[in-house]
Amino acid sequence: MFKLFRALGLGIGIWGVALLLCNRAVAIEAIATEIANTEPNTTSLETIASSTPETQESPGANSTELSPIDVSIDVSSVAVLSEPTRAATDTNLPEAPVIESVIETELSEKATTIAQTPDDLEPTSLDELEADSMEQVTSVTQLSDVQPTDWAFQALESLVERYGCIAGYPDSTFRGNRALSRYEFAAGLNACLNRINQLIQTSTGELASQEDLATLQRLQTEFAPELATLLTRVGNLEASVTQLEEQRFSTTTRLRGEILFAVSGVGGGEINNQDVDANVVLSNRVELNLDTSFSGQDLLRTRLAAQNTPNFAEVTGTNFAKLSFTGNNENDIQLGALFYRYPVTEQAIVYFGLIGIGFGDFTPTLNPYVNNSLLAAVSNFAGESQLFGLNGGTGFGLEYRISRAVRLSLGYLASNTNQAETGLFGGRYGAIAQVTLYPTDSLSVGLTYIHSYNIVTGKGSRNAEDPFNGAALSTNAYGLQASYQVSPNFNISGWTGLINARAESEPHKGSDAKIFTWALSFALPDVGGLGNLLGFVIGQPPKAIENDVVGREDPDTSLHLEAFYRYQLTDNIAITPGFFVITNPEHNANNDLIYVGTVRTSFVF
């Protein structure tokens, strides 16, 4: 009994320290909540790679639901000093730097969260608090999610079974990994204080000895400098939070920028009886994305773009030589994309786009590592199947997650909708339907069908892009995409696509043609360092394998061979050297080899 009261005396002292820290944490949380919709204009390359429309994610990863800001301080690492198993006279108490390190780490993590998380917090209702209220338990075995192998099991067992001052949730869970709210902290602290008062009132023995008081006094003296330093650091955090509030860009909009500079060259022999002039160019692309969210779950993206990367097809005479970031508006600022994404239900997300929306924005292309013109593949061919480029511009799409393992994508896109003679449902439009299957966590498969009145994608041969010598046409395209995560550091992805085209006007009305393409990519993330990426691609650019029109069928087969390596210089800067060669350009063995190389430097902020 005497040891128990000594431990209780020490526990009261430590609870006092914890209360002091919590008061400061509550102050920080109040400030953080006021600036909740703030996110500074900083991000990482990994964030950009995972959020750009060119990159597809695993099931559930497209969800825009944001985690609430957590500015509470985990006092469990400090409270362990007051466990009843540690006697007040124990000379093996932790050194002062240990406590300082624990508290400093907690504060640093909360400050980082405040600086990097946009505010989508919504006040918790009283009904939610009542429904999720905690109930007292008498044995740690009543908590279904607490196992004897958990690192804090003994501490929980002591607090629950010895003092009865730790509560659980109505569903018999403890939820030890979730953030501690102020309500929950107040409830747990109140239960422990009530229990301590009961023990004091029922006790008839000595409350604390002189030795216990001396130990408490010694601890207070030893930790005085650390506590003073801690208060200073908390003050600095408050000043930083105030600065973030004053300098925030918008309460609803995040500004994200992407900049790339590239030195690129192309060369080769003779193509279509013309020599390829070797050229080296310096080019750039700048994109500013204004991402606005009104509810925390929706997304309105407005993209401003300026670029001057030349089209190497004009030099070589074939689309096969294009770079992934090809585009030239002479660095005039233009509206590059404007679309809106909104989750109708937990399973359904709708997309509406006026400019710059493509099938790949709401349909998984299943090429997660390679399909990114800023950070991955350097060729226009390697990113995604030709099928996803059949239409783009204006339209709408739907992504419906039937289950965790099955996802359905539907969409309609049109081009040149501002022309009176075509409108939204005339001219070159297309509709897509894709079922994406996720049979395991590492395997994903997509089955695609597209009906379109367009075949021009900028990736195929001349005969594949214009099989009927300028005649209007319709197409039915069938695709198969797959991705397999062999290990955390090795991914294999690929696609195959077949396009059946029919001439709808003279001079070849009623003629049929077939275009075929395939590719296989190998990605090795984190090779040579965290964030790096080594990639290889081999494939066949779109080829006209059959055609009723004489002379519009490709005679031979070209192969695309590509390698690139992204070196993550910092969180916001990457350098990617890449190289690809084309055999039998334009699927014609009479043409000489083409080679294209580039060194691309990418910046994000």
XYZ file of C-alpha atoms in Angstrom:
605
model
C 0.000 0.000 0.000
C 2.832 2.358 0.853
C 4.412 1.849 -2.614
C 1.070 2.456 -4.244
C 0.721 5.906 -2.683
C 4.271 6.775 -3.568
C 3.514 5.899 -7.191
C 0.308 7.941 -7.020
C 2.252 10.910 -5.763
C 4.669 10.682 -8.644
C 1.736 10.172 -11.038
C 0.057 13.395 -9.880
C 3.278 15.295 -10.583
C 3.580 13.879 -14.082
C -0.127 14.572 -14.785
C 0.598 18.178 -13.893
C 3.316 18.299 -16.531
C 0.953 16.661 -19.034
C -1.792 19.222 -18.298
C 0.686 22.066 -18.919
C 1.612 20.585 -22.295
C -2.020 19.990 -23.237
C -2.929 23.629 -22.536
C -0.284 24.670 -25.038
C -1.450 22.011 -27.550
C -5.062 23.246 -27.268
C -3.894 26.778 -28.044
C -2.069 25.581 -31.143
C -5.071 23.552 -32.277
C -7.361 26.560 -31.961
C -5.062 28.576 -34.206
C -4.700 25.702 -36.671
C -8.482 25.305 -36.926
C -8.894 29.000 -37.778
C -6.521 28.668 -40.739
C -7.813 25.268 -41.670
C -8.343 25.911 -45.327
C -4.730 26.922 -45.759
C -2.114 24.991 -47.640
C 1.164 26.709 -48.543
C 2.369 26.546 -52.101
C 4.687 23.652 -51.439
C 4.458 20.062 -52.460
C 6.684 17.174 -53.379
C 7.418 15.474 -56.662
C 5.786 12.332 -55.301
C 2.563 14.245 -54.689
C 2.579 15.673 -58.194
C 3.308 12.246 -59.710
C 0.394 10.679 -57.878
C -2.120 13.446 -58.494
C -1.657 14.421 -62.118
C -4.269 13.078 -64.530
C -1.508 11.193 -66.321
C -0.967 8.910 -63.301
C -3.467 6.245 -62.265
C -3.833 4.948 -58.739
C -4.842 1.798 -56.959
C -8.463 1.286 -55.750
C -9.446 3.940 -53.352
C -6.499 6.141 -54.071
C -8.585 8.553 -56.162
C -10.596 9.532 -53.160
C -10.230 13.243 -52.415
C -11.212 12.897 -48.788
C -8.638 14.678 -46.687
C -7.490 13.747 -43.188
C -8.282 16.253 -40.420
C -5.476 18.290 -38.941
C -4.132 16.674 -35.790
C -2.442 19.050 -33.394
C -2.926 17.036 -30.208
C 0.136 15.937 -28.249
C 0.595 12.282 -27.521
C 1.341 12.222 -23.807
C 1.555 8.455 -23.553
C 5.316 8.549 -23.982
C 5.556 10.935 -21.009
C 2.892 9.261 -18.887
C 4.867 6.034 -18.922
C 6.943 7.539 -16.103
C 3.940 7.189 -13.809
C 3.220 3.526 -14.424
C 2.606 1.771 -11.112
C 5.342 -0.729 -11.963
C 7.987 1.996 -11.568
C 8.766 2.857 -7.936
C 9.174 6.481 -7.004
C 12.676 5.815 -5.762
C 13.820 4.123 -8.957
C 17.198 5.559 -9.845
C 16.870 4.462 -13.497
C 14.542 7.300 -14.442
C 14.876 8.451 -18.094
C 17.357 11.179 -18.783
C 16.039 14.681 -19.529
C 16.957 14.587 -23.255
C 14.634 11.601 -23.726
C 11.573 13.583 -22.638
C 12.752 16.571 -24.650
C 13.157 14.436 -27.773
C 9.696 12.896 -27.434
C 7.949 16.243 -26.964
C 10.023 17.940 -29.655
C 9.188 15.188 -32.149
C 5.471 15.500 -31.409
C 5.533 19.289 -31.846
C 7.551 19.043 -35.073
C 5.118 16.538 -36.552
C 2.101 18.712 -35.658
C 3.740 21.811 -37.148
C 4.446 19.916 -40.380
C 0.828 18.773 -40.501
C -0.396 22.343 -40.047
C 1.916 23.570 -42.814
C 1.076 20.923 -45.381
C -2.595 19.982 -44.865
C -5.393 22.079 -46.386
C -8.309 22.663 -44.061
C -11.340 20.544 -44.746
C -12.296 20.279 -41.097
C -15.952 20.324 -40.222
C -17.189 20.749 -36.638
C -18.199 17.570 -34.902
C -21.844 17.539 -33.895
C -23.037 16.690 -30.408
C -24.954 13.756 -31.852
C -21.736 12.312 -33.295
C -19.944 12.768 -29.996
C -22.754 11.059 -28.126
C -22.894 8.180 -30.606
C -19.149 7.673 -30.377
C -18.849 8.141 -26.615
C -16.462 5.926 -24.643
C -17.475 3.376 -22.037
C -15.488 2.201 -19.033
C -13.922 -1.260 -19.250
C -12.681 -3.400 -16.377
C -10.255 -5.647 -18.285
C -7.925 -5.003 -21.182
C -9.235 -8.206 -22.802
C -12.535 -6.390 -23.424
C -10.763 -4.252 -26.014
C -10.922 -6.288 -29.210
C -8.181 -4.371 -31.057
C -5.576 -4.569 -28.271
C -3.249 -7.572 -28.441
C -0.629 -8.805 -25.939
C 2.002 -8.191 -28.633
C 1.211 -4.453 -28.818
C 4.011 -2.264 -27.494
C 1.682 -0.430 -25.062
C -0.178 -3.501 -23.844
C 1.331 -3.523 -20.335
C 0.670 0.180 -19.862
C -2.982 -0.246 -20.904
C -3.349 -3.311 -18.723
C -2.055 -1.375 -15.733
C -4.293 1.665 -16.298
C -7.400 -0.411 -16.988
C -7.157 -3.227 -14.466
C -5.363 -1.501 -11.587
C -6.953 1.930 -11.684
C -9.947 1.602 -14.008
C -9.394 5.010 -15.603
C -9.118 4.174 -19.326
C -12.320 3.905 -21.337
C -13.105 2.133 -24.587
C -15.595 2.762 -27.383
C -19.084 1.215 -27.445
C -17.937 -1.290 -30.061
C -15.332 -2.696 -27.603
C -12.370 -1.110 -29.383
C -9.599 1.136 -28.066
C -8.467 2.633 -31.438
C -4.947 3.210 -30.221
C -3.606 4.402 -33.597
C -6.073 7.241 -34.184
C -5.514 10.869 -33.184
C -6.494 11.956 -29.653
C -9.186 14.640 -29.621
C -9.611 17.125 -26.789
C -12.925 15.529 -25.829
C -11.318 12.111 -25.504
C -8.355 13.486 -23.553
C -10.694 15.297 -21.167
C -12.769 12.152 -20.637
C -9.734 9.966 -19.918
C -8.086 12.552 -17.676
C -11.285 13.089 -15.715
C -11.673 9.338 -15.146
C -8.102 9.029 -13.870
C -8.412 12.064 -11.591
C -11.678 10.768 -10.140
C -10.033 7.420 -9.456
C -7.076 9.100 -7.777
C -9.413 11.148 -5.582
C -11.243 7.986 -4.562
C -7.988 6.300 -3.578
C -6.893 9.340 -1.578
C -10.204 9.601 0.255
C -10.253 5.926 1.162
C -6.604 5.853 2.211
C -5.683 5.965 5.910
C -1.916 5.576 5.411
C 0.818 8.038 4.718
C 0.176 9.828 1.410
C 3.784 10.498 0.517
C 7.101 10.181 2.269
C 9.856 12.748 2.462
C 11.801 10.587 0.052
C 8.957 10.824 -2.494
C 8.787 14.609 -2.145
C 12.551 14.871 -2.564
C 12.362 12.822 -5.747
C 9.620 15.051 -7.141
C 11.620 18.162 -6.267
C 14.719 16.728 -7.930
C 12.756 15.932 -11.111
C 11.286 19.430 -11.174
C 14.738 20.958 -10.905
C 16.292 18.663 -13.499
C 13.585 19.272 -16.100
C 13.265 23.025 -15.549
C 15.626 23.959 -18.460
C 13.927 21.517 -20.820
C 10.473 22.841 -19.961
C 11.665 26.424 -20.483
C 13.114 25.461 -23.873
C 9.871 23.683 -24.745
C 7.803 26.787 -23.996
C 10.086 28.801 -26.278
C 9.627 26.311 -29.090
C 5.874 26.359 -28.642
C 5.993 30.123 -28.923
C 7.951 29.838 -32.145
C 5.344 27.419 -33.498
C 2.590 29.891 -32.689
C 4.472 32.600 -34.578
C 4.890 30.262 -37.593
C 1.179 29.460 -37.574
C 0.361 33.159 -37.521
C 2.648 33.713 -40.500
C 0.961 30.899 -42.429
C -2.411 32.494 -41.747
C -1.276 35.881 -43.015
C 0.414 34.530 -46.148
C -2.114 31.904 -47.195
C -2.971 31.872 -50.888
C -6.658 31.024 -50.541
C -9.016 29.260 -48.177
C -10.343 27.031 -50.951
C -7.666 26.984 -53.676
C -4.186 25.462 -53.821
C -1.605 26.682 -56.294
C 0.692 23.982 -57.645
C 3.318 24.602 -60.251
C 5.225 22.318 -62.590
C 8.219 23.483 -64.599
C 10.493 21.491 -66.849
C 13.545 22.369 -68.895
C 14.927 19.926 -71.425
C 17.857 19.606 -73.758
C 16.769 17.244 -76.526
C 18.231 15.916 -79.734
C 17.089 13.794 -82.656
C 19.028 12.105 -85.432
C 18.968 9.265 -87.882
C 19.466 8.270 -91.463
C 17.039 8.564 -94.324
C 13.257 8.554 -93.804
C 10.878 8.450 -96.770
C 13.797 9.247 -99.092
C 14.728 12.352 -97.084
C 17.686 12.816 -94.762
C 16.959 13.492 -91.082
C 18.712 16.648 -89.942
C 20.333 16.170 -86.552
C 19.011 18.818 -84.185
C 19.563 19.732 -80.529
C 17.043 22.071 -78.910
C 16.482 23.676 -75.508
C 12.835 23.828 -74.518
C 10.599 24.384 -71.526
C 7.085 23.843 -70.227
C 5.389 25.729 -67.393
C 2.052 24.670 -65.902
C 0.209 26.348 -63.043
C -2.625 24.276 -61.581
C -5.242 26.044 -59.482
C -6.975 23.250 -57.566
C -10.134 24.456 -55.848
C -12.252 22.427 -53.454
C -15.567 23.703 -52.115
C -16.461 20.739 -49.912
C -13.091 19.093 -49.301
C -14.022 16.195 -51.588
C -14.642 17.847 -54.953
C -11.998 19.332 -57.274
C -12.109 22.164 -59.779
C -8.853 22.281 -61.744
C -7.811 25.267 -63.820
C -4.501 24.918 -65.632
C -2.497 27.702 -67.236
C 0.257 26.505 -69.562
C 3.099 27.913 -71.623
C 5.524 25.765 -73.635
C 7.864 25.717 -76.593
C 8.935 22.087 -77.171
C 9.065 21.423 -80.932
C 7.461 18.447 -82.625
C 10.231 16.136 -83.866
C 7.730 14.595 -86.277
C 8.251 17.663 -88.426
C 11.982 16.886 -88.627
C 11.823 13.111 -89.034
C 8.556 12.702 -90.926
C 7.087 10.287 -88.352
C 5.046 10.574 -85.137
C 7.253 7.896 -83.608
C 9.906 10.526 -82.748
C 7.687 12.709 -80.529
C 8.657 13.537 -76.949
C 6.161 13.078 -74.107
C 6.157 16.821 -73.352
C 5.800 17.946 -76.985
C 3.821 21.168 -77.354
C 4.536 24.634 -78.618
C 2.464 27.771 -78.105
C 5.554 30.007 -78.265
C 5.362 30.411 -74.475
C 2.102 32.318 -74.595
C 0.015 31.666 -71.498
C -3.062 29.659 -72.443
C -5.828 27.808 -70.637
C -4.646 24.213 -70.802
C -7.346 22.446 -68.778
C -10.609 23.208 -67.019
C -12.581 20.377 -65.465
C -14.565 19.556 -62.331
C -14.698 16.323 -60.329
C -17.416 15.640 -57.772
C -18.196 12.506 -55.698
C -21.937 11.920 -56.000
C -21.830 8.971 -53.597
C -19.112 6.950 -51.910
C -18.975 4.760 -55.037
C -19.621 7.240 -57.864
C -17.513 10.188 -59.045
C -18.602 12.386 -61.956
C -16.321 14.504 -64.160
C -17.183 17.514 -66.300
C -14.597 19.102 -68.570
C -14.622 22.113 -70.875
C -10.978 22.045 -71.959
C -8.204 19.493 -71.726
C -10.090 16.496 -70.320
C -9.259 13.047 -71.741
C -10.385 9.478 -71.279
C -7.395 8.839 -69.038
C -8.584 11.438 -66.501
C -11.425 9.218 -65.277
C -10.337 5.815 -66.621
C -7.383 3.848 -65.165
C -4.677 3.464 -67.825
C -2.830 0.958 -65.579
C 0.629 2.273 -66.303
C 1.259 3.946 -62.940
C 5.020 4.502 -63.046
C 5.608 5.310 -66.710
C 2.581 7.460 -67.598
C 3.835 10.886 -66.534
C 5.378 13.390 -68.928
C 6.929 15.416 -66.107
C 8.618 12.635 -64.133
C 8.606 9.400 -66.124
C 8.588 8.373 -69.809
C 10.301 10.697 -72.279
C 8.519 9.477 -75.442
C 4.975 10.253 -76.521
C 4.311 6.593 -77.271
C 5.228 5.061 -73.900
C 2.752 6.769 -71.578
C -0.543 5.045 -72.369
C -2.368 3.067 -75.024
C -3.319 4.871 -78.220
C -6.959 4.124 -77.430
C -7.091 6.720 -74.640
C -6.013 9.395 -77.120
C -8.825 8.823 -79.602
C -10.812 11.757 -78.188
C -10.383 14.610 -75.782
C -11.358 18.170 -75.104
C -14.921 18.600 -73.823
C -17.294 16.136 -72.213
C -18.159 14.212 -69.091
C -17.277 10.932 -67.405
C -18.330 8.648 -64.598
C -16.221 6.412 -62.396
C -18.283 3.897 -60.415
C -16.658 1.564 -57.931
C -18.900 -1.469 -57.868
C -16.707 -3.064 -55.230
C -13.128 -2.942 -54.080
C -12.186 -5.320 -56.903
C -14.375 -3.958 -59.719
C -14.511 -0.451 -61.156
C -16.609 0.804 -64.096
C -15.655 3.874 -66.156
C -18.007 5.530 -68.671
C -17.526 8.741 -70.624
C -18.315 10.903 -73.611
C -15.847 13.388 -75.119
C -16.030 15.668 -78.138
C -13.732 18.080 -79.951
C -14.407 21.503 -81.492
C -17.685 21.891 -79.597
C -17.582 25.679 -80.101
C -18.353 25.239 -83.820
C -22.016 25.694 -84.718
C -22.008 23.053 -87.437
C -20.784 20.289 -85.105
C -21.796 21.067 -81.531
C -21.394 18.611 -78.697
C -22.802 15.605 -80.565
C -21.352 16.187 -84.026
C -17.916 15.994 -85.518
C -15.204 13.962 -83.849
C -16.657 12.527 -80.663
C -16.188 9.272 -78.817
C -17.625 7.201 -75.983
C -15.704 4.864 -73.672
C -16.623 1.982 -71.391
C -13.999 0.189 -69.317
C -14.213 -2.429 -66.605
C -11.158 -2.464 -64.368
C -10.550 -5.507 -62.199
C -8.333 -5.736 -59.127
C -8.281 -9.469 -58.308
C -5.342 -9.002 -55.917
C -3.524 -6.077 -54.338
C -0.703 -6.461 -56.855
C -2.630 -7.222 -60.080
C -4.976 -4.964 -62.059
C -6.589 -5.608 -65.455
C -8.636 -3.286 -67.662
C -10.993 -4.217 -70.514
C -11.757 -1.246 -72.762
C -14.226 -0.459 -75.541
C -14.353 2.863 -77.404
C -16.661 3.959 -80.199
C -15.368 7.062 -81.925
C -15.488 9.167 -85.058
C -11.803 9.945 -84.821
C -8.608 7.982 -85.292
C -5.945 10.694 -85.103
C -3.874 10.424 -81.915
C -0.455 11.659 -82.995
C 1.138 8.292 -82.148
C 0.599 6.112 -85.193
C 2.026 5.798 -88.673
C 0.624 7.807 -91.545
C -1.465 4.859 -92.685
C -2.729 4.285 -89.124
C -3.651 7.959 -88.647
C -5.321 8.311 -92.078
C -6.261 4.862 -93.412
C -8.776 6.149 -96.027
C -6.925 9.115 -97.515
C -8.913 11.812 -95.734
C -12.347 10.196 -95.761
C -14.613 10.544 -92.699
C -14.607 7.393 -90.629
C -15.917 5.643 -87.537
C -13.997 3.312 -85.248
C -14.616 0.559 -82.765
C -11.601 0.025 -80.520
C -10.876 -2.809 -78.112
C -8.125 -2.683 -75.523
C -6.561 -4.750 -72.780
C -4.373 -3.138 -70.100
C -2.671 -4.804 -67.155
C -0.267 -3.975 -64.361
C 1.463 -6.352 -61.965
C 3.435 -5.260 -58.916
C 5.984 -8.048 -58.699
C 7.581 -6.507 -55.613
C 7.713 -3.054 -53.997
C 10.634 -2.267 -56.301
C 9.514 -3.904 -59.544
C 6.417 -3.352 -61.681
C 5.410 -4.764 -65.058
C 2.711 -3.021 -67.099
C 1.481 -3.330 -70.649
C -1.310 -2.905 -73.120
C -2.586 -4.143 -76.443
C -5.136 -2.412 -78.649
C -7.050 -3.124 -81.846
C -8.935 -0.474 -83.798
C -11.455 -1.385 -86.474
C -12.042 1.592 -88.763
C -14.682 2.070 -91.491
C -14.825 4.804 -94.135
C -18.084 6.772 -93.883
C -17.593 8.996 -96.928
C -16.128 8.921 -100.395
C -13.772 8.158 -102.039
C -13.526 4.931 -100.047
C -16.920 4.690 -98.341
C -17.524 1.232 -96.857
C -13.832 0.243 -96.787
C -12.430 -1.314 -93.610
C -9.036 -1.128 -91.929
C -7.446 -2.549 -88.794
C -4.818 -0.825 -86.647
C -2.874 -2.695 -83.979
C -0.521 -1.583 -81.197
C 1.084 -3.013 -78.063
C 3.676 -2.146 -75.430
C 5.381 -3.593 -72.356
C 7.049 -1.478 -69.667
C 9.269 -2.351 -66.701
C 9.594 0.048 -63.788
C 12.067 -0.189 -60.911
C 11.331 2.501 -58.300
C 13.914 3.603 -55.711
C 16.852 2.227 -57.688
C 19.934 4.016 -56.429
C 17.999 6.015 -53.869
C 14.557 6.818 -52.527
C 12.354 8.486 -55.143
C 14.449 7.450 -58.128
C 12.939 5.508 -61.006
C 14.475 3.310 -63.695
C 12.208 2.438 -66.610
C 12.302 0.410 -69.824
C 9.685 0.302 -72.583
C 9.379 -1.878 -75.660
C 6.453 -1.814 -78.034
C 4.944 -1.404 -81.462
C 3.503 1.996 -82.404
C 0.045 1.885 -84.060
C 0.295 0.026 -87.350
C -2.224 -0.497 -90.176
C -2.175 -4.297 -90.395
C -5.116 -4.565 -92.813
C -6.793 -2.137 -95.220
C -9.212 -2.525 -98.110
C -7.654 0.545 -99.707
C -4.666 -0.479 -101.782
C -1.395 1.079 -100.692
C -2.602 2.161 -97.221
C -1.341 -0.903 -95.353
C 2.006 -0.785 -93.515
C 4.435 -3.316 -95.032
C 6.825 -3.914 -92.116
C 6.982 -3.542 -88.323
C 8.632 -0.866 -86.215
C 9.819 -1.386 -82.657
C 10.046 1.297 -80.007
C 12.899 0.778 -77.489
C 13.186 3.230 -74.591
C 15.111 3.643 -71.343
C 15.029 6.469 -68.793
C 16.257 7.121 -65.280
C 14.766 9.698 -62.935
C 17.192 10.938 -60.317
C 15.491 12.575 -57.356
C 17.816 15.437 -56.548
C 15.548 16.907 -53.836
C 11.893 16.574 -52.899
C 11.061 19.181 -55.525
C 13.721 18.708 -58.198
C 14.354 15.702 -60.449
C 16.669 15.129 -63.404
C 15.669 12.522 -66.002
C 17.968 11.469 -68.825
C 16.102 9.382 -71.394
C 16.753 7.777 -74.751
C 14.695 5.859 -77.306
C 15.266 4.399 -80.759
C 12.841 3.460 -83.531
C 13.532 0.589 -85.868
C 11.947 0.610 -89.336
C 10.273 4.025 -88.848
C 6.747 4.264 -90.260
C 6.748 0.434 -90.288
C 8.917 0.512 -93.380
C 12.199 -1.405 -93.545
C 13.474 0.997 -96.196
C 13.724 3.741 -93.579
C 16.814 4.083 -91.411
C 17.005 3.985 -87.627
C 15.850 7.045 -85.640
C 17.208 7.950 -82.209
C 16.009 10.595 -79.767
C 17.643 11.634 -76.512
C 16.806 14.180 -73.833
C 17.854 15.380 -70.391
C 14.802 16.750 -68.605
C 14.932 18.717 -65.346
C 11.646 18.951 -63.454
C 10.632 21.377 -60.703
C 7.455 21.306 -58.632
C 6.216 23.693 -55.979
